[in-house]
Short mmCIF file of C-alpha atoms in Angstrom, two decimals:
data_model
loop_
_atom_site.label_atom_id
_atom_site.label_comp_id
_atom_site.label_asym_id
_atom_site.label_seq_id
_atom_site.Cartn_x
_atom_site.Cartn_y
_atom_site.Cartn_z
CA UNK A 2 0.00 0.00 0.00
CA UNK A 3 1.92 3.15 -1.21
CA UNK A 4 2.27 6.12 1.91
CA UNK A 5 -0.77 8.73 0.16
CA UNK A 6 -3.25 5.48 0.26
CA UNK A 7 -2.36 4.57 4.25
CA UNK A 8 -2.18 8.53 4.78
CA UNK A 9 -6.03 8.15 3.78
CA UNK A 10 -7.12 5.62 6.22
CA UNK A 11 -5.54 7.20 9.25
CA UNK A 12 -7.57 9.07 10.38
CA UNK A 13 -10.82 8.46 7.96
CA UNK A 14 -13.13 11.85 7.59
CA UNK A 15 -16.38 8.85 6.58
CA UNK A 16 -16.86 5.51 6.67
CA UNK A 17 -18.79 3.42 4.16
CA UNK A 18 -21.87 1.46 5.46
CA UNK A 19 -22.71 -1.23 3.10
CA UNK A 20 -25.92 -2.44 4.22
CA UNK A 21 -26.28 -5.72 4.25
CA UNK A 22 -23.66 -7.53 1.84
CA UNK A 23 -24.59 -9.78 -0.84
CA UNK A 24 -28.43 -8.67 -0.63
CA UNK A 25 -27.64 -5.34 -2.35
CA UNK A 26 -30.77 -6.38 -4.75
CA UNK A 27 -33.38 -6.78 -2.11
CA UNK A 28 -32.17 -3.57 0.24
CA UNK A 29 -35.70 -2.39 -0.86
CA UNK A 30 -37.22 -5.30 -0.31
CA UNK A 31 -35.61 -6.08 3.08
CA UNK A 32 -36.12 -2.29 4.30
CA UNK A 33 -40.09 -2.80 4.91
CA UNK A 34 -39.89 -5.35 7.63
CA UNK A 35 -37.29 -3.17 9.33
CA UNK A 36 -39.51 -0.17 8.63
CA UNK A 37 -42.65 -1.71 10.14
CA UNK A 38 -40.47 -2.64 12.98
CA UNK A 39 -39.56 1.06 13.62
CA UNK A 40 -42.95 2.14 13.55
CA UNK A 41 -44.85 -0.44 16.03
CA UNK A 42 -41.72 0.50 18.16
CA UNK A 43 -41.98 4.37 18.12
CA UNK A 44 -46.01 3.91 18.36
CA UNK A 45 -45.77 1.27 21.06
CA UNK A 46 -43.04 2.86 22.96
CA UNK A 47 -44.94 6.65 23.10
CA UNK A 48 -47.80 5.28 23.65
CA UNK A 49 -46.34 3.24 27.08
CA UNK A 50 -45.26 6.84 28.07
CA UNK A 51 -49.05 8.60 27.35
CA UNK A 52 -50.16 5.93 29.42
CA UNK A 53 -47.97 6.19 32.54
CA UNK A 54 -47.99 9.81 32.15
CA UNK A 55 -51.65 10.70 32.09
CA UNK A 56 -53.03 8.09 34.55
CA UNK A 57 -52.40 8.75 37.85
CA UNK A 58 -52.91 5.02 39.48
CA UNK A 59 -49.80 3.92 37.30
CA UNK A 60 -47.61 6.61 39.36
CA UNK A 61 -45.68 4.07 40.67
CA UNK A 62 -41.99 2.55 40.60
CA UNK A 63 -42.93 -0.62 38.31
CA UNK A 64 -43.85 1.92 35.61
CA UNK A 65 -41.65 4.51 35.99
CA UNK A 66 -39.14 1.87 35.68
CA UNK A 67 -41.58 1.01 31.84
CA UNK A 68 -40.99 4.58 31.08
CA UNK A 69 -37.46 4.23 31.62
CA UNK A 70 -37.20 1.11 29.63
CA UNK A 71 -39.30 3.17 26.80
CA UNK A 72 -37.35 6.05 26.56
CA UNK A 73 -34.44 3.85 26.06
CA UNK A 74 -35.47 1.49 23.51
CA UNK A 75 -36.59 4.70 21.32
CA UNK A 76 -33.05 5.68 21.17
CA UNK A 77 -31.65 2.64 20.15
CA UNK A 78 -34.09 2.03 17.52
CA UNK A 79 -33.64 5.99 16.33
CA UNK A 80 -29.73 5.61 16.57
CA UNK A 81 -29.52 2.97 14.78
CA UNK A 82 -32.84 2.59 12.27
CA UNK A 83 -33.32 6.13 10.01
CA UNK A 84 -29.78 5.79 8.73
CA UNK A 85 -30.24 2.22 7.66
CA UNK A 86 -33.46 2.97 5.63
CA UNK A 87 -31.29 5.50 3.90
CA UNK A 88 -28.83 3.06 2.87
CA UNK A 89 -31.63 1.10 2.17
CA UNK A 90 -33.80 3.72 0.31
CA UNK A 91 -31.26 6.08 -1.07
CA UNK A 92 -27.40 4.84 -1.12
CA UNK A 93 -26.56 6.93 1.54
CA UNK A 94 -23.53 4.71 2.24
CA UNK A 95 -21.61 7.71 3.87
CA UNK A 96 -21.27 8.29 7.57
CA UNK A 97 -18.98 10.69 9.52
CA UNK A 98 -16.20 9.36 11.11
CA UNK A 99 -17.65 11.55 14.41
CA UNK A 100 -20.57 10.58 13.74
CA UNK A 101 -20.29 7.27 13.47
CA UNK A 102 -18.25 6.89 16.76
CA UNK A 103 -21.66 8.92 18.15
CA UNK A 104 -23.91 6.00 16.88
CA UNK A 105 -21.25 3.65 18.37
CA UNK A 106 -21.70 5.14 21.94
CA UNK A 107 -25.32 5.01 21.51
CA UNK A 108 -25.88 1.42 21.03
CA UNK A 109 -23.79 0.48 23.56
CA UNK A 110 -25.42 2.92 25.82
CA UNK A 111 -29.07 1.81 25.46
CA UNK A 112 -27.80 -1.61 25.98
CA UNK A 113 -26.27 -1.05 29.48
CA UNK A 114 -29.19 1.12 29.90
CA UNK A 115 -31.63 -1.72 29.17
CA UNK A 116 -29.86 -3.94 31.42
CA UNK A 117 -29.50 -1.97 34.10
CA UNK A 118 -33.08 -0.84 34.26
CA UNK A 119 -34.05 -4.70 33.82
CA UNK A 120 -31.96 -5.13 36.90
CA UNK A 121 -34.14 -2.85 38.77
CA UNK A 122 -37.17 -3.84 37.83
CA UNK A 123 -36.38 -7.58 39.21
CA UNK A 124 -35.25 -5.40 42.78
CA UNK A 125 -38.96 -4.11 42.14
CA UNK A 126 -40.24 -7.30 41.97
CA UNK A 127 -38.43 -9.11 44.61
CA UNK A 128 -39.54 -6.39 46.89
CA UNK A 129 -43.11 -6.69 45.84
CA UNK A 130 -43.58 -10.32 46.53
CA UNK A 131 -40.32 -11.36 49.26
CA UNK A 132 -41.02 -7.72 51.07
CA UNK A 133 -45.12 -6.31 49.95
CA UNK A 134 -45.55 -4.30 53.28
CA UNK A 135 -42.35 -2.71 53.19
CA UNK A 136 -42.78 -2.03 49.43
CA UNK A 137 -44.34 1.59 49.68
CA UNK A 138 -41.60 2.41 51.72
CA UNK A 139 -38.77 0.76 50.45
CA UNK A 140 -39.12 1.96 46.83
CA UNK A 141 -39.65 5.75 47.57
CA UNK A 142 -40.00 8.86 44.81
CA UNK A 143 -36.23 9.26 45.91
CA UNK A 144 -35.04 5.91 46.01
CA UNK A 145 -36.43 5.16 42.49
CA UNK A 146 -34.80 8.73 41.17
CA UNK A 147 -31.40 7.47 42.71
CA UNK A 148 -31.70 4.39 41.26
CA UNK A 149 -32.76 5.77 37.92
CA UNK A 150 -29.59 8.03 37.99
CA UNK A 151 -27.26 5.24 39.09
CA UNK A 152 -28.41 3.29 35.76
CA UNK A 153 -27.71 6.49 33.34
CA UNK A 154 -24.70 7.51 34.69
CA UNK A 155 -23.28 3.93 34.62
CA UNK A 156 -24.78 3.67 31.27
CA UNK A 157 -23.13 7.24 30.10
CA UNK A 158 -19.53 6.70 31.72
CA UNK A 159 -18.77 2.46 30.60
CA UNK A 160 -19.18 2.90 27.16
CA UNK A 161 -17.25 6.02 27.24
CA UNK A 162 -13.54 3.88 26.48
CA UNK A 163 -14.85 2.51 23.20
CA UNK A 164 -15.18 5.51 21.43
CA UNK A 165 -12.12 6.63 22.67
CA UNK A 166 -9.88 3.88 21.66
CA UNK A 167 -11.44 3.25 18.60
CA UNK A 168 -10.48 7.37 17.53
CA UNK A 169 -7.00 6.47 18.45
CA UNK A 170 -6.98 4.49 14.98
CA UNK A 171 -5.06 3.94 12.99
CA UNK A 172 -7.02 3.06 9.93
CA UNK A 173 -4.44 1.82 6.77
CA UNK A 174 -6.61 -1.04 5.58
CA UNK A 175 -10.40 0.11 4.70
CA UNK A 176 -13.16 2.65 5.74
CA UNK A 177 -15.67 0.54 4.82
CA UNK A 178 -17.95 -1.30 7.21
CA UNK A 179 -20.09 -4.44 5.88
CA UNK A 180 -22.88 -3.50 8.37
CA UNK A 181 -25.71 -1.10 8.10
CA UNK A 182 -24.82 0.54 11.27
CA UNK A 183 -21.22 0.82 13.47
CA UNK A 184 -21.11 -1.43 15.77
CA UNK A 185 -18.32 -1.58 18.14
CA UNK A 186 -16.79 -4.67 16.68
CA UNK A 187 -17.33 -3.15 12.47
CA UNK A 188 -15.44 -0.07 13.55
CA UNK A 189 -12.61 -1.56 15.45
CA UNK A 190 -11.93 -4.61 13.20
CA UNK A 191 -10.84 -2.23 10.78
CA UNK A 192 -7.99 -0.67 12.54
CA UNK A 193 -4.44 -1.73 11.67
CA UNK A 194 -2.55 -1.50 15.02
CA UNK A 195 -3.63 -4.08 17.81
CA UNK A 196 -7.47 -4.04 18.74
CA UNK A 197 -7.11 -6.43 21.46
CA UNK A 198 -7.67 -3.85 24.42
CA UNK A 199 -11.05 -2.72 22.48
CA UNK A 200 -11.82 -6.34 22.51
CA UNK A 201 -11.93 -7.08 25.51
CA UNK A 202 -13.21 -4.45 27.23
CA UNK A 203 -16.14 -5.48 24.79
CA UNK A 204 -15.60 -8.46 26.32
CA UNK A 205 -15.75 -6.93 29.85
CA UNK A 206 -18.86 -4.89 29.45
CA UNK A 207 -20.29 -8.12 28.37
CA UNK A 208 -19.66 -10.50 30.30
CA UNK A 209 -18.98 -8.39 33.61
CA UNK A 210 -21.01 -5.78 34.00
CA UNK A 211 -23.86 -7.55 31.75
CA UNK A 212 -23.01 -11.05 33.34
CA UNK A 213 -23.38 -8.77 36.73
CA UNK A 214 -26.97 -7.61 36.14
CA UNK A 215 -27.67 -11.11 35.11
CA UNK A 216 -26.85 -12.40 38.37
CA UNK A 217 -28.39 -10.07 40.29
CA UNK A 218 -31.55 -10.41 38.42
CA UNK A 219 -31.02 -14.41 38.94
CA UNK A 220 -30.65 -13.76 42.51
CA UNK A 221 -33.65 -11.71 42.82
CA UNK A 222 -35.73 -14.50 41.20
CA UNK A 223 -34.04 -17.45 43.52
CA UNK A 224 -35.98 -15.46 46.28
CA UNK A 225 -39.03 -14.91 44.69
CA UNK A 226 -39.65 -18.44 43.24
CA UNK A 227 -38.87 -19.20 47.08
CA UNK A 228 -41.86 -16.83 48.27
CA UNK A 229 -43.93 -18.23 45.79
CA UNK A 230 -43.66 -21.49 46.56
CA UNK A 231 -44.71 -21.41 50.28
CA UNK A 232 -47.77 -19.86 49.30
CA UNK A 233 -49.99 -22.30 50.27
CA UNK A 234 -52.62 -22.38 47.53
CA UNK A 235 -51.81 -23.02 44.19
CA UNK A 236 -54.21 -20.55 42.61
CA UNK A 237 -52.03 -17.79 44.48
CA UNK A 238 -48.58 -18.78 43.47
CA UNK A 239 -49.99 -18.90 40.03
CA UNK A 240 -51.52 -15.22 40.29
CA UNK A 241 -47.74 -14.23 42.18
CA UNK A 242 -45.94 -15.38 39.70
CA UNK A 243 -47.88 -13.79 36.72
CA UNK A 244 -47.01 -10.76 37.58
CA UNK A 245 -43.94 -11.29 37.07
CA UNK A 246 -44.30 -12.89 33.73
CA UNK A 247 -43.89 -9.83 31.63
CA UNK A 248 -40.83 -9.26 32.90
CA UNK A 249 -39.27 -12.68 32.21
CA UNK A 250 -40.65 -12.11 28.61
CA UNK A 251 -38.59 -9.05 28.78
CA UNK A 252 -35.22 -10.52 29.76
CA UNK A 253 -35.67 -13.17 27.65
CA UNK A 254 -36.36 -10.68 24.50
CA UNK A 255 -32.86 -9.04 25.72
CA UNK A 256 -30.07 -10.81 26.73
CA UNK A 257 -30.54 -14.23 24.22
CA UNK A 258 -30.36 -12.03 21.34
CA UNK A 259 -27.27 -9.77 23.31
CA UNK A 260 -25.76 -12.87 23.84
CA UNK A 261 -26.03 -14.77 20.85
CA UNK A 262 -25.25 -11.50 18.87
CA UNK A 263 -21.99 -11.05 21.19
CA UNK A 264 -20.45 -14.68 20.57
CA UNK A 265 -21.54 -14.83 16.54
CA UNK A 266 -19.58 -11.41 16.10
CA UNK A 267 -16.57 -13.22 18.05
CA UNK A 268 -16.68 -16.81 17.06
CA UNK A 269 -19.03 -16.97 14.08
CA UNK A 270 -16.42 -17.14 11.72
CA UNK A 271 -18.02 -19.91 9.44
CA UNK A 272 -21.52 -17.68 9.48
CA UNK A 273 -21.77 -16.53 5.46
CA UNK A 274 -22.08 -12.41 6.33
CA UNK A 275 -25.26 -11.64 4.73
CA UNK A 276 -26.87 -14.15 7.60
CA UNK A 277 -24.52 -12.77 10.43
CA UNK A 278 -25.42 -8.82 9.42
CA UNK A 279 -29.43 -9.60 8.96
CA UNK A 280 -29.33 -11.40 12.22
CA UNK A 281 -27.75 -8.99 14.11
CA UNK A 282 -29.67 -6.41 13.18
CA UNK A 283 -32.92 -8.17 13.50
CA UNK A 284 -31.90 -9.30 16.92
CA UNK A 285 -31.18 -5.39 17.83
CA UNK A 286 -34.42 -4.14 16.97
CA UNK A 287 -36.74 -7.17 18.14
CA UNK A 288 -36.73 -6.31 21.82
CA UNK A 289 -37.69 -2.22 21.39
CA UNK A 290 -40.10 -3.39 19.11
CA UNK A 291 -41.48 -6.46 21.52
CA UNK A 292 -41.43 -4.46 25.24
CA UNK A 293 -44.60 -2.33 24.97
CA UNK A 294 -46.09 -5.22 23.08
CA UNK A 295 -45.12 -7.86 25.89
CA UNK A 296 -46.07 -5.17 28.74
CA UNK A 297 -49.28 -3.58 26.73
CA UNK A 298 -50.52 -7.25 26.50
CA UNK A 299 -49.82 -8.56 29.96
CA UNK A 300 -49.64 -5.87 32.54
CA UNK A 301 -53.82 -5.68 33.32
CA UNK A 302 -53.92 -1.80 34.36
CA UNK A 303 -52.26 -0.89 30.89
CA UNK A 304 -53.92 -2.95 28.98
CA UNK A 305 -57.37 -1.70 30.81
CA UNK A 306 -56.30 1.85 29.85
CA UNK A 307 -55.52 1.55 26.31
CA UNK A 308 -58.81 -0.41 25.86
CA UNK A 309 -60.77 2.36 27.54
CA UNK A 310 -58.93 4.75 25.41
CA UNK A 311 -60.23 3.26 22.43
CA UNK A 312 -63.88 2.89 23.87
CA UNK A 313 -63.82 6.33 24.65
CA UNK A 314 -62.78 7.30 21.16
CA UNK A 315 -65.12 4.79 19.43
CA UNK A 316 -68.11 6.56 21.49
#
């Protein structure tokens, strides 16, 4: 590679997003299932928030904690979503190498966001069901701010590192990325110079602070299935535990596709791309996309509002 080529790549003013390689022909094609996806997740997401926000009953930790969730899965689809229909729609292949960094951050941010705030919501409900007559005052206005603020600052500073060391650069071989979007591992795999500190503290957020939250939430549901079952009739563990079951929908929508995501990008190297790049990026969007779903469809006082909503409108 002569000097004015690697002079190029060092430090890259765009990157090229390529969509999804090898399905060039069917971008169009491809782009309404992701579109549709954006949609029921902005509509479903909002429409969480009207809820919460406009009915006083639900003025309580378990849904502020939905809120949070909410908020949070609207940016991660919007980080990630309007510039892949571009690519999709128009060739806009270009992205800045700022902003691209930006989009970076992002993901990785909603992700520890989503974690953390699923970690709190199994607190919620092991304090609900191990602890009810303490619950009112356990989970306080303040605590649930503190806890709120613990999440997004934890969120805001870990991903911080990735960005960072993925500026340093330097970039000799390519600035294009065979992905829609840039992800952590697209942008660093194309650096020239050794990427295994970005790797593993991939790795680490992962597996550490991730694998962390897991536990925790684990733990929390050790002590609840223990609560449950020395309820003495079976009609009330059953009515215990359902209120819990939009939650394990919810964890289950989140980490499996984290996880399998996580190890494909690592150890997938047999995966043909076009199937590792659609996957992925299915996987991303599924869970903003599922949550208001899971929680509009199981959680009784939401559901009960959006169906009056409708009767009201109807009459």
């Amino acid at each position: 590679m002569s000097d004015s080529s690697r002079n190029n790549f060092t430090n890259p003013s765009t990157f090229i997003l390529l969509g999804i390689p090898g399905l060039e022909t069917a971008h169009v094609w491809i782009s309404i299932p992701f579109c549709v996806m954006y949609v029921i997740t902005i509509l479903g997401n909002i429409t969480i928030l009207f809820i919460v926000k406009t009915e006083l009953s639900l003025h309580e930790p378990m849904y502020y904690f939905f809120c949070m969730l909410a908020i949070t899965d609207l940016v991660l689809s919007t980080v990630i979503v309007p510039k892949m229909l571009s690519i999709f729609w128009f060739n806009s292949r270009e992205i800045d190498f700022s902003a691209c960094l930006t989009q970076l951050y992002f993901i990785q941010w909603s992700l520890l966001m989503e974690s953390g705030i699923l970690m709190a919501m199994a607190f919620d409900r092991y304090v609900a069901i191990c602890d009810p007559l303490r619950y009112s005052t356990i989970l306080t206005n303040s605590i649930i701010a503190k806890i709120g603020l613990t999440v997004l600052l934890r969120g805001a500073i870990l991903p911080l590192p990735s960005p960072l060391l993925a500026r340093q650069g330097p970039y000799c071989r390519t600035n294009v990325i065979p992905e829609p979007y840039c992800s952590h591992i697209g942008v660093v795999s194309l650096a020239c110079a050794d990427i295994r500190v970005s790797s593993y503290y991939g790795l680490f957020m992962l597996l550490c602070v991730m694998g962390l939250d897991v536990f925790f939430i684990a733990l929390s549901y050790t002590q609840i299935l223990r609560a449950i079952f020395r309820l003495p009739a079976k009609d009330a563990r059953l009515k215990t535990f359902g209120t819990c079951g939009s939650h394990i929908c919810t964890i289950s929508a989140f980490y499996i596709p984290v996880l399998f995501i996580s190890f494909m990008n690592r150890f997938g190297r047999n995966v043909p791309q076009h199937f590792h790049v659609l996957i992925s990026n299915l996987n991303s969007l599924m869970p903003p996309m599922l949550n208001p779903i899971i929680y509009g469809m199981r959680t009784k006082q939401i559901r009960d509002r959006l169906l009056w909503l409708f009767t009201q409108k109807g009459t």
